[in-house]
Coordinates of C-alpha atoms and ligand atoms in Angstrom, one line a residue:
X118 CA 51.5 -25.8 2.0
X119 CA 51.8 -29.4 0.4
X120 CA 53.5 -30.0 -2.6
X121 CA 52.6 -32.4 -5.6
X122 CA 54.9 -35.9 -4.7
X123 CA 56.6 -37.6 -7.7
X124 CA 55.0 -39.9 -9.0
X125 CA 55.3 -43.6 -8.4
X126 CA 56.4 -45.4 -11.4
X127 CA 54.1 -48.1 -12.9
X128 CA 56.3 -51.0 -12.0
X129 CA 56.4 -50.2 -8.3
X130 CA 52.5 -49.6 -8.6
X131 CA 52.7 -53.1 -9.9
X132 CA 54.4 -54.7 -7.2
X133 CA 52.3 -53.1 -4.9
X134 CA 49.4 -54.7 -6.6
X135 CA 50.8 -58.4 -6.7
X136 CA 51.5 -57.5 -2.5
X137 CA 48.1 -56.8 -1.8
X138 CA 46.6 -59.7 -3.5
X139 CA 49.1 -62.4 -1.5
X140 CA 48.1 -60.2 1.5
X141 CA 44.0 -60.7 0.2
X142 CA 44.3 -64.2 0.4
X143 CA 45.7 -64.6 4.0
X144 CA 43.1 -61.7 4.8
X145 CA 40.4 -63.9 3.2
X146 CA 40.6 -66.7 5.7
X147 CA 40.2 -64.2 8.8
X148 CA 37.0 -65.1 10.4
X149 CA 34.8 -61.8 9.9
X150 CA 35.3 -61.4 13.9
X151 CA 39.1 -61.1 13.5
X152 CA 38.9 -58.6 11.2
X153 CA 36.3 -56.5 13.0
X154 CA 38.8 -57.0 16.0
X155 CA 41.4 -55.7 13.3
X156 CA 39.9 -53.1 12.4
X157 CA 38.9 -51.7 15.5
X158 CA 42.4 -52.3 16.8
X159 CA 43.5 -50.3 13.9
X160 CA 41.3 -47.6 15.4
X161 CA 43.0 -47.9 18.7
X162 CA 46.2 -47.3 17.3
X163 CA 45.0 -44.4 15.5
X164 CA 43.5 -42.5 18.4
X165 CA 47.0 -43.2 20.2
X166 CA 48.5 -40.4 17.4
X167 CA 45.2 -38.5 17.6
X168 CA 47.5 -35.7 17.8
X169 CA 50.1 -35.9 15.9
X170 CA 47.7 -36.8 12.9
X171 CA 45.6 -33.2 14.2
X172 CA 48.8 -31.8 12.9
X173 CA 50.0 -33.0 10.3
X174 CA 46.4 -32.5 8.7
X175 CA 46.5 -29.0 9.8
X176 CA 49.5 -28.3 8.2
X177 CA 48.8 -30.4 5.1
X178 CA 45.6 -28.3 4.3
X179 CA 45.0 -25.5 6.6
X180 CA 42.2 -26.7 8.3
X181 CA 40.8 -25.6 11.5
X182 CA 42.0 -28.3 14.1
X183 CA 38.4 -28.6 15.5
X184 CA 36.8 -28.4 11.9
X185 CA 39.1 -31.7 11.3
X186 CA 38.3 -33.3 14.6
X187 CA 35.0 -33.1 14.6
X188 CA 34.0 -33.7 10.1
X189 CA 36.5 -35.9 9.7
X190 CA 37.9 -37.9 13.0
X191 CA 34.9 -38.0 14.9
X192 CA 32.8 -38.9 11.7
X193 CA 35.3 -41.5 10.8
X194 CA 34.7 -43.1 14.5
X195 CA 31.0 -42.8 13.8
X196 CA 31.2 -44.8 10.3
X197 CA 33.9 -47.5 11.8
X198 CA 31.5 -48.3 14.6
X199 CA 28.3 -48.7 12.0
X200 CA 30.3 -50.7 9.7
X201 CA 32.3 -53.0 12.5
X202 CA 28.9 -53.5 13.6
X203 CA 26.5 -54.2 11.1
X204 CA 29.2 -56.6 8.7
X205 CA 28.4 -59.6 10.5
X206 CA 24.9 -59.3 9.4
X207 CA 25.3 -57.9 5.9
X208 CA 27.5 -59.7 4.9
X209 CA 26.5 -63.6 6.5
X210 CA 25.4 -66.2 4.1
X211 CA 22.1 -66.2 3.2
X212 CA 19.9 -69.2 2.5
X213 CA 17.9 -69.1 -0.6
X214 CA 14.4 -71.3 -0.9
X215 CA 14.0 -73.4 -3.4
X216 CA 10.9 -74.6 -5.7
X217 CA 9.4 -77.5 -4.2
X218 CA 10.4 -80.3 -6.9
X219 CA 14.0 -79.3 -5.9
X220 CA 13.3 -80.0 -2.0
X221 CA 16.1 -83.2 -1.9
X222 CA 18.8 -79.4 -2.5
X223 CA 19.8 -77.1 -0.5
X224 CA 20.8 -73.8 -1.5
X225 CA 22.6 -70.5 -0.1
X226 CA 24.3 -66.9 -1.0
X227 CA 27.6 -66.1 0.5
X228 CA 29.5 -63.0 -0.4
X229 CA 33.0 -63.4 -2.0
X230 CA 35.0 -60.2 -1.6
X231 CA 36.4 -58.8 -4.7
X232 CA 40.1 -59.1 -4.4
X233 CA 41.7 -55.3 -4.7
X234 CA 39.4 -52.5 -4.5
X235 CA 41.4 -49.6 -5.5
X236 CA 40.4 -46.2 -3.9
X237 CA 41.2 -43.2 -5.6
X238 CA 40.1 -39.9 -3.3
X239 CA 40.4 -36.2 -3.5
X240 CA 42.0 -33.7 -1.5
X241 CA 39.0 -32.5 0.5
X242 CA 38.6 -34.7 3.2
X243 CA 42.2 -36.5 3.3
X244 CA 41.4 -38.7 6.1
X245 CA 37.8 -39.3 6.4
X246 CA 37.5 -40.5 2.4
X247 CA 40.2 -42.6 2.3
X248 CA 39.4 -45.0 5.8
X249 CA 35.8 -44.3 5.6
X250 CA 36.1 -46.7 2.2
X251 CA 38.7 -48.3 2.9
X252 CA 37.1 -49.6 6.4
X253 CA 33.8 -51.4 4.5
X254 CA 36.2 -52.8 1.5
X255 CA 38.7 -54.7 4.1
X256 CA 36.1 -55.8 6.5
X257 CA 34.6 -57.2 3.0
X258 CA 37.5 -59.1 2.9
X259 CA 39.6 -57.3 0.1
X260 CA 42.9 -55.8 0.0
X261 CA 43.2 -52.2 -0.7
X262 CA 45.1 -49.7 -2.9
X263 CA 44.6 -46.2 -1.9
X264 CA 45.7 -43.6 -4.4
X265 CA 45.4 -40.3 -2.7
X266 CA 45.4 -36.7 -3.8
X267 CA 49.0 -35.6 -4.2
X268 CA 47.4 -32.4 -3.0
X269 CA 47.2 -34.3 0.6
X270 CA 50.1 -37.2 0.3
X271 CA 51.5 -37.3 4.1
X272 CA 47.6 -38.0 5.6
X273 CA 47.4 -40.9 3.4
X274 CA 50.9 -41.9 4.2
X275 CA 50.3 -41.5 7.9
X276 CA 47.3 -43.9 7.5
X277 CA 49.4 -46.6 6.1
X278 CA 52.1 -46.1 8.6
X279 CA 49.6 -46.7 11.3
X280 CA 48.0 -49.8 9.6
X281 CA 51.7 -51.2 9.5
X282 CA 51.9 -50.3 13.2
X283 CA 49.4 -51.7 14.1
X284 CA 50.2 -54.9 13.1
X285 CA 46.7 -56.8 12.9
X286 CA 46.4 -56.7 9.4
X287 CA 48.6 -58.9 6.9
X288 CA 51.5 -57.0 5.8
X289 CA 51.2 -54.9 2.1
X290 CA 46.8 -55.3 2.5
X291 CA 46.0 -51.7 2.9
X292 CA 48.6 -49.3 0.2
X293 CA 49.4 -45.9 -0.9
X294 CA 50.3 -45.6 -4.5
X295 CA 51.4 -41.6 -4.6
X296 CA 51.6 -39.2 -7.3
X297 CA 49.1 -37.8 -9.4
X298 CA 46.4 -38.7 -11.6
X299 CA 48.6 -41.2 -14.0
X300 CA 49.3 -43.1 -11.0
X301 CA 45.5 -43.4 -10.6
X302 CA 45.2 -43.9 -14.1
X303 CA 47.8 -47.3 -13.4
X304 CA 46.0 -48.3 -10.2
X305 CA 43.4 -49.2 -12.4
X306 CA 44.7 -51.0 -14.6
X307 CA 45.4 -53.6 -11.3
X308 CA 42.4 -53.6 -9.2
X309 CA 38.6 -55.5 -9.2
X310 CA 36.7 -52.9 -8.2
X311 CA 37.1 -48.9 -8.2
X312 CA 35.8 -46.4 -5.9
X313 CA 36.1 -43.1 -7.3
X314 CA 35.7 -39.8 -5.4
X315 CA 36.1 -36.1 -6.9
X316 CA 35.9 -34.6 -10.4
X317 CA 33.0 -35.3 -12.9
X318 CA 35.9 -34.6 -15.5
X319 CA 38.1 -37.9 -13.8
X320 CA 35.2 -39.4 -12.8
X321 CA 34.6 -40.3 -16.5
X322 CA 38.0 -41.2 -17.3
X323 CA 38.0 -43.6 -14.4
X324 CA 34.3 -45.1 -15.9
X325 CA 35.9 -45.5 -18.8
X326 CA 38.9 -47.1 -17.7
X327 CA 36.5 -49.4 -15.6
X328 CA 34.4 -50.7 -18.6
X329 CA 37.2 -51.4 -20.5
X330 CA 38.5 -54.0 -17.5
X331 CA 35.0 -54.7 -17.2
X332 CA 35.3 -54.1 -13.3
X333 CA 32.8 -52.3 -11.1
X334 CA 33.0 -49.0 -10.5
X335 CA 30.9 -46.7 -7.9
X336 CA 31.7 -42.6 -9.0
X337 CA 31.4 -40.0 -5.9
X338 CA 31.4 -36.3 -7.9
X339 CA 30.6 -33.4 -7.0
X340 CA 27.1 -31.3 -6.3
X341 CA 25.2 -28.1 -6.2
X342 CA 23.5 -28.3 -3.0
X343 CA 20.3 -26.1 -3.8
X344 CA 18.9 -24.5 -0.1
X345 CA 15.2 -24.0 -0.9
X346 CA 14.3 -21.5 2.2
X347 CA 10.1 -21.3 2.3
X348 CA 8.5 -18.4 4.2
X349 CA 7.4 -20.0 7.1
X350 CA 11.3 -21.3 7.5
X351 CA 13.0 -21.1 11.3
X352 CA 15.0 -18.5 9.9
X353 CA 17.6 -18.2 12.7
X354 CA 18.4 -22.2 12.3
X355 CA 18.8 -21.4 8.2
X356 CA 20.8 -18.9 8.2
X357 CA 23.6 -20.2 10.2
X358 CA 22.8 -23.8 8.4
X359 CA 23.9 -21.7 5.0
X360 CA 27.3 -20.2 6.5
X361 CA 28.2 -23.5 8.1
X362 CA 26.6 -25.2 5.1
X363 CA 29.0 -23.3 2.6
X364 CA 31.6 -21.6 4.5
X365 CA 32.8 -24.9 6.6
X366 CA 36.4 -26.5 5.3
X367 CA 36.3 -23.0 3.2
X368 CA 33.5 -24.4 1.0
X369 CA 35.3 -27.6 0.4
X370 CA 32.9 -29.9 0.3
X371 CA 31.1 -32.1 -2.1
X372 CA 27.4 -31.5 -0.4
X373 CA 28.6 -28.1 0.6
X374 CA 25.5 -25.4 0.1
X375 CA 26.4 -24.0 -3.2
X376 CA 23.3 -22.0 -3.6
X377 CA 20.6 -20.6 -1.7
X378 CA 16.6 -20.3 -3.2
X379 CA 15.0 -18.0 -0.3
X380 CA 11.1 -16.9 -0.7
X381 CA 10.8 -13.3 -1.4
X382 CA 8.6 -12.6 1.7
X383 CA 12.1 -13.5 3.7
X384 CA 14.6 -12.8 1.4
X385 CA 15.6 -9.2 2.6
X386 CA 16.3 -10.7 6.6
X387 CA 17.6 -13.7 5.1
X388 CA 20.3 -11.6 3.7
X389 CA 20.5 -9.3 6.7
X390 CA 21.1 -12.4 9.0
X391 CA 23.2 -13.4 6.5
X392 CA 25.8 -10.7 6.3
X393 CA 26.0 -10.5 9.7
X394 CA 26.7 -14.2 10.5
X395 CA 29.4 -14.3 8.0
X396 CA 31.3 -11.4 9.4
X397 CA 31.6 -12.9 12.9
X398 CA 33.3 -16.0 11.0
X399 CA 36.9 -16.0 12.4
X400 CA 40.6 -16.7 9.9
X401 CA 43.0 -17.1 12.0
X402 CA 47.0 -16.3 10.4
X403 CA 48.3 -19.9 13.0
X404 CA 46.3 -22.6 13.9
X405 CA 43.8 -22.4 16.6
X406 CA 41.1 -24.1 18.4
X407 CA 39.0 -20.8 18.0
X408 CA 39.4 -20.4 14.3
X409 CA 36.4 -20.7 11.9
X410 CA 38.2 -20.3 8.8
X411 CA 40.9 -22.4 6.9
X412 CA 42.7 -22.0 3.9
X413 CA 42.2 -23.5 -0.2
X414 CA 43.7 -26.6 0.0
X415 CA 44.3 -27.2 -3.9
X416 CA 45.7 -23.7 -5.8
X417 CA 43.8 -24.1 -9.1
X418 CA 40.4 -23.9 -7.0
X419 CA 41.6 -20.0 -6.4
X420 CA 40.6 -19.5 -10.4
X421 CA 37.1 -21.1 -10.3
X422 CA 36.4 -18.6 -7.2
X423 CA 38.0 -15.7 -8.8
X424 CA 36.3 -16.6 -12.3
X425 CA 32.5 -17.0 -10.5
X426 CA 33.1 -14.1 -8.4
X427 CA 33.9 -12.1 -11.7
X428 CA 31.0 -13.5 -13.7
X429 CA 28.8 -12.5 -11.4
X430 CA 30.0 -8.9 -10.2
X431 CA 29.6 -8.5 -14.5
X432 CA 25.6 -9.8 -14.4
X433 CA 24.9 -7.7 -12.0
X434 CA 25.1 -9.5 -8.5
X435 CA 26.0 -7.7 -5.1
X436 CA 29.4 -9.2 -4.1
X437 CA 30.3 -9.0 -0.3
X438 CA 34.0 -10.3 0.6
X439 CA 35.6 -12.7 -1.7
X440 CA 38.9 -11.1 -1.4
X441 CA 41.9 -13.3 -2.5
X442 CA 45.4 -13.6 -1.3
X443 CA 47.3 -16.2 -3.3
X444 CA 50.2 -16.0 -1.4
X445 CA 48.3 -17.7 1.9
X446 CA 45.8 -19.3 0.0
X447 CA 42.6 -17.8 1.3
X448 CA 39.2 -16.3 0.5
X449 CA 37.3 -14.2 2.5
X450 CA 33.9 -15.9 2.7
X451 CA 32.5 -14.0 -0.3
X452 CA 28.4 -13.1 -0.4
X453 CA 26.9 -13.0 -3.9
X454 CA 23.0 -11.2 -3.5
X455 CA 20.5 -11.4 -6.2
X456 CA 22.1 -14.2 -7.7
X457 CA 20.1 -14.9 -11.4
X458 CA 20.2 -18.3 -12.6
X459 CA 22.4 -17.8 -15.5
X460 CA 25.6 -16.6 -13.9
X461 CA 28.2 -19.6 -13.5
X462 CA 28.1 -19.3 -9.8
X463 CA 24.8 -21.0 -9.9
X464 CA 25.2 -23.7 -12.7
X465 CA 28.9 -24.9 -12.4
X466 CA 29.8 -26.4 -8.8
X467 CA 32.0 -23.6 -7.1
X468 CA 33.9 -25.7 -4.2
X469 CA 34.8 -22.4 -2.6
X470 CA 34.1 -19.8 0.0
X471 CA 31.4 -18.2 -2.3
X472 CA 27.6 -18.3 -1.4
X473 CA 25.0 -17.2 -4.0
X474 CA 21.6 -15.9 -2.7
X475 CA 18.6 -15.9 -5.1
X476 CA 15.3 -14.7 -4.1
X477 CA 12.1 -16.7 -5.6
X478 CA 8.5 -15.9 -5.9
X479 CA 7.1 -19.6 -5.0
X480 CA 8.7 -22.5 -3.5
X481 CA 7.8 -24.1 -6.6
X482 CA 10.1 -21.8 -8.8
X483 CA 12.9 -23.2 -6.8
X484 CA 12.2 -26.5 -7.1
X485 CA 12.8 -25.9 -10.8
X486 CA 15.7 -24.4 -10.4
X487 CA 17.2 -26.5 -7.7
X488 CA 16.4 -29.4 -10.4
X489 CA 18.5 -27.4 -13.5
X490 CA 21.4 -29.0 -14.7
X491 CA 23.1 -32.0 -14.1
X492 CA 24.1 -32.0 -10.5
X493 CA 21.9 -34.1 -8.1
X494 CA 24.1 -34.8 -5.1
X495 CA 22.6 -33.1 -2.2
X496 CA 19.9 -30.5 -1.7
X497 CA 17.5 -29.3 1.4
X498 CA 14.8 -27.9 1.9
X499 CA 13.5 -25.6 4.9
X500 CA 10.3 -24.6 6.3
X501 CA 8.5 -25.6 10.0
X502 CA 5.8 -27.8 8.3
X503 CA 7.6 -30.6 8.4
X504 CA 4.9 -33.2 6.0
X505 CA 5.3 -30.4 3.2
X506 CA 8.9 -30.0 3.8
X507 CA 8.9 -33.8 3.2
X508 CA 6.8 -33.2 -0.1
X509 CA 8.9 -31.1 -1.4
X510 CA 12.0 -32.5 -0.8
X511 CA 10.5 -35.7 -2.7
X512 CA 10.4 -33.5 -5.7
X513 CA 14.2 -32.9 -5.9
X514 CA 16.5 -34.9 -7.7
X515 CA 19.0 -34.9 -5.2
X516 CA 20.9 -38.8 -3.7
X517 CA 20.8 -36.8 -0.5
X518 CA 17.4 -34.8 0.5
X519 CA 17.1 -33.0 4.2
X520 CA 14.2 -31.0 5.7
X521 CA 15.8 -28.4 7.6
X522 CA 19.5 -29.7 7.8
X523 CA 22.9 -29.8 6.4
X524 CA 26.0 -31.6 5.7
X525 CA 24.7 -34.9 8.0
X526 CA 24.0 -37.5 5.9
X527 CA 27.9 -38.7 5.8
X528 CA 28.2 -38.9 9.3
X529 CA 24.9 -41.6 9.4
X530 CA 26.5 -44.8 8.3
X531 CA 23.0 -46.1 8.0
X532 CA 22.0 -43.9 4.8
X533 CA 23.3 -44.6 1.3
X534 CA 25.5 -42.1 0.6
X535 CA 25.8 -40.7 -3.3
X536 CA 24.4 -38.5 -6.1
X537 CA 22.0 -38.8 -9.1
X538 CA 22.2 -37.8 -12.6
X539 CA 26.1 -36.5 -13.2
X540 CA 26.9 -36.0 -9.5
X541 CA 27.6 -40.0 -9.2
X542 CA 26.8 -43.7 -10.0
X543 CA 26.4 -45.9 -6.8
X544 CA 26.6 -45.2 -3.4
X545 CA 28.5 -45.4 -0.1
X546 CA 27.4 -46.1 2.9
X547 CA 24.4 -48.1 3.8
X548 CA 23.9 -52.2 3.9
X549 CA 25.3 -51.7 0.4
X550 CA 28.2 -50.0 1.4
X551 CA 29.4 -52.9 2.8
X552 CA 28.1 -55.8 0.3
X553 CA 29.1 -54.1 -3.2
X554 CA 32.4 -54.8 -2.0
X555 CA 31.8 -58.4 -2.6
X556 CA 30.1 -60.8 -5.3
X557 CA 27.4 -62.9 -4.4
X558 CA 28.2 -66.5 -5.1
X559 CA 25.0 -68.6 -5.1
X560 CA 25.4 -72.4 -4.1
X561 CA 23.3 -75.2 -4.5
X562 CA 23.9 -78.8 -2.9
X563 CA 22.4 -81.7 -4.1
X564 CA 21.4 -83.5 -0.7
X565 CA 20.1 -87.1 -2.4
X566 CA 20.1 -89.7 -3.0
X567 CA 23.2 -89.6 -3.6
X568 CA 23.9 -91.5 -6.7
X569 CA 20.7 -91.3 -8.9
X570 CA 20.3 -88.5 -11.8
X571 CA 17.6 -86.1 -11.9
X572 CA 15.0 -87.0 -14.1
X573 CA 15.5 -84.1 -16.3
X574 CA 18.7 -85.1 -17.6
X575 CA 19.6 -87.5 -20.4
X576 CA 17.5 -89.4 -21.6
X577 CA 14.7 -87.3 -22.6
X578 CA 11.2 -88.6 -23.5
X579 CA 8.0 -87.3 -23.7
X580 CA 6.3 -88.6 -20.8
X581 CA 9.4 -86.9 -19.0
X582 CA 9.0 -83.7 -20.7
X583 CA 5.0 -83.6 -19.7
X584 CA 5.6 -84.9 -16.4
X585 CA 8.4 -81.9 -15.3
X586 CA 5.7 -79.7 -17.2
X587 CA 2.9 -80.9 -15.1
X588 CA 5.0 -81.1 -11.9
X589 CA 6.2 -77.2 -12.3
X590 CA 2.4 -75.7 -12.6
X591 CA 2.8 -76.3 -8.5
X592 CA 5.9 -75.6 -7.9
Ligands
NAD206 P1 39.9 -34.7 -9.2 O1 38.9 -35.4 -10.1 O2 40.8 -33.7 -9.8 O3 40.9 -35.8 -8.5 C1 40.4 -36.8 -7.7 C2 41.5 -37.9 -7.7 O4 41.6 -38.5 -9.0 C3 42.9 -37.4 -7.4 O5 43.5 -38.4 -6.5 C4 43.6 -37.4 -8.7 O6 45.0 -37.5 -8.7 C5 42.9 -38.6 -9.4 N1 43.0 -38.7 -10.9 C6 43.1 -37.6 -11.7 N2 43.1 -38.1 -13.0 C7 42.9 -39.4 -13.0 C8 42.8 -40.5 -13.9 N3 42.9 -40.2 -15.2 N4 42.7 -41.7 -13.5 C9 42.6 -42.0 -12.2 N5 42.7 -41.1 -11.2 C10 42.9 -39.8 -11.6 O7 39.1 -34.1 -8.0 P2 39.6 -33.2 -6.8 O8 39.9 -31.8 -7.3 O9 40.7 -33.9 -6.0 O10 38.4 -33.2 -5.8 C11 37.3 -32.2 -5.9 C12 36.1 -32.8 -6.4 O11 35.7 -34.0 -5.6 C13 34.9 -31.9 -6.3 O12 34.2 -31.9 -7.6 C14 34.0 -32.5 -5.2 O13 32.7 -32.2 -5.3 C15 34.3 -34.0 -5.4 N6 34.0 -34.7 -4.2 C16 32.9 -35.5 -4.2 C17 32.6 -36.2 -3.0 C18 31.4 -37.2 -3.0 O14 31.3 -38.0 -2.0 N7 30.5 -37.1 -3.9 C19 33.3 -36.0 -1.8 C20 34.4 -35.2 -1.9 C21 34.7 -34.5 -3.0

């Protein structure tokens, strides 16, 4: 199990800082096909210690080796390749038109990057987070400072040993500022832009910290992905969408299914299906290619299952599994039938092995509840008529909608990536993935003649005044 580090002190968190911005400026004059030719090289060099980095991941947090090959290394090859390949055009200078009594200009938009983005990330996905931002913010342009969970310390550190290995990119632009969430706290104090990913709680402290710098800040928090399962739903496809949906990384995930809105007319082989799926899901004590099941990566998470599982055993829910051993860190995958709205396991986000089952009379009565509260991260709906899936789904307030599907959006670099109402500000991925990691800078060049004023300068007059008045009715 990983330990907490120490923290880095605010001086060397400092100096970092000042390093990344010499490096920014040398990164700066890259042409955007040498850093693409970076980054991908970069890549290279990563795949080289493919398995070394399986490893120490596995060790580090207790996940499946396959789980973390294919959500987070083959998802962070998926998002390098969209972003390597679409920067060029996102981010190329623009020309802008211009109202026809301005025609002797010319005018244009060109992106500036920001200077230091500073990434702070969670201990969930400890490799896919941190490069899948940090990829987008350097091809940008911009130097990074990557403070990572000190739940998962050595996966961040093994990212900035390989960027030094690499050699392509100038030395101290991509850094690791370790400790916990003081040493976040001071990373902000440094950098232009933040990019926050995990608690609502921090997510707050780090919007706070962000307006008082009066720097951008995009907030990645966390969800209650509501499964609305209609009547007429490919029931086979569902069920093993929810125990994937929930149960994969042990429920550690942001747009992991955290509860699950079936139709009364299926709800009783919904939950047949479903017991029986999740009992052929297999722990394993060592790491193994054929395990299902990992481990809680941070402690404290142990409480909030414990605490749900408790609430809702005392409201009346049928609990299946959710047996805890603190000692290796698990959590059967825990069951919770007739789930009622009120018990916490379907209002507070759970981040755990624990699914919640409701059964609803309409589709309707779930869209309400799906809506409840203040998460709107992900959310999916499932039925085989695919136009009113599509409906329905445009009812939810959810930054990530499917029809019949789960946990895909990250892995489409294509799709802006993030949550509404408290589940985020901003979003990932997408063309604006790439651009909010610069400014626009808007240029205008007065072509000629070369040395005569424009007529609405000094002196004024009247006949001036009527004449730029008559002249902009056809502009
Ligand atoms: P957390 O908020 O406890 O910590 C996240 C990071 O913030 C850590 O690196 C932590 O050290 C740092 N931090 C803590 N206090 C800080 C402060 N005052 N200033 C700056 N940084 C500070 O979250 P967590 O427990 O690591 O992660 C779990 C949460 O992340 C869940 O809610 C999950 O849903 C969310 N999450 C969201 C997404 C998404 O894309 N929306 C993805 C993964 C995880």
């Amino acid at each position: 199990m990983a330990a907490p580090v120490k923290d880095m002190d605010a001086g060397e968190v400092a100096q970092r800082a000042e390093r990344a911005r010499a490096a920014q400026k040398v990164w700066l004059r890259y042409t955007m096909t040498q850093r693409v030719r970076a980054i991908r090289g970069l890549w290279a060099s990563l795949a080289r210690e493919r398995e070394r980095l399986v490893a120490l991941v596995g060790e580090e947090t207790g996940k499946p080796p396959a789980e973390f090959e294919s959500m987070e290394l083959a998802v962070a090859g998926l998002l390098l390749n969209h972003f390597t390949r679409s920067a060029h055009r996102v981010l190329q200078e623009r020309a802008a038109a211009l109202p026809w009594i301005l025609l002797n200009k010319r005018a244009y938009v060109r992106r500036v990057p920001r200077g230091v983005v500073g990434l702070v990330t969670p201990w969930n996905m400890p490799f896919l987070i941190p490069l899948g931002d940090s990829v987008p913010a350097l091809l940008a342009g911009n130097a990074v400072l990557l403070k990572p969970s000190e739940w998962t310390t050595r996966t961040a550190l093994f990212l900035e040993e390989r960027v030094r290995a690499c050699g392509l990119l100038p030395e101290g632009l991509f850094q690791v500022c370790v400790g916990a969430g003081a040493v976040g706290a001071e990373v902000l104090k440094h950098v232009d832009m933040a990019v926050f990913t995990g608690s609502a709680a921090t997510g707050r402290k780090v919007a706070l910290a962000a307006a008082e710098r009066l720097i951008p800040c995009v907030l990645e928090l966390g969800g209650k992905h509501a499964m609305v399962v209609a009547p007429d739903a490919p029931l086979g496809r569902a069920v093993k969408a929810a125990v994937w949906g929930r149960f994969a990384n042990s429920g550690q995930v942001c747009v992991g299914v955290e509860r699950c809105l079936v139709h009364e007319d299926v709800y009783g082989e919904f939950c047949r299906r479903l017991e029986k799926e999740t009992a052929a899901l297999r722990p394993a004590p060592a790491a193994s290619y054929d395990q299902d099941l990992g481990r809680i990566i941070f402690p404290a998470q142990l409480d909030v299952v414990e605490r749900h599982l408790a609430d809702a055993r005392e409201k009346g829910a049928r609990v299946v599994g959710g047996e805890v051993d603190r000692e290796r860190l698990t959590v059967t995958p825990a069951l919770v039938f007739d789930a009622k709205p009120e018990m916490q396991v379907m209002r507070e986000e759970t981040f755990g092995p624990v699914l919640p089952v409701m059964p609803v009379r309409r589709v309707e009565e779930a869209l309400v509840i799906a809506n409840a509260g203040r998460h709107g991260l992900a959310a999916s709906v499932w039925t085989r008529d695919l136009d009113r899936g599509e409906e329905w789904g445009a009812l939810l307030e959810s930054g990530l909608v499917s029809v019949n599907d789960v946990l895909i959006h990250y892995a489409a670099g294509a799709l802006p990536f993030g949550g509404m109402k408290g589940s985020g500000l901003g979003r990932r991925h997408g063309d604006q993935g790439l651009a909010m990691f610069t400014q626009e800078q808007s240029v205008v060049v007065h072509e000629w003649p070369a040395d005569v004023p424009d007529p609405w300068w000094f002196p004024y007059s009247r006949l001036k005044a009527r004449a730029m008045a008559w002249l902009s009715r056809f502009a």
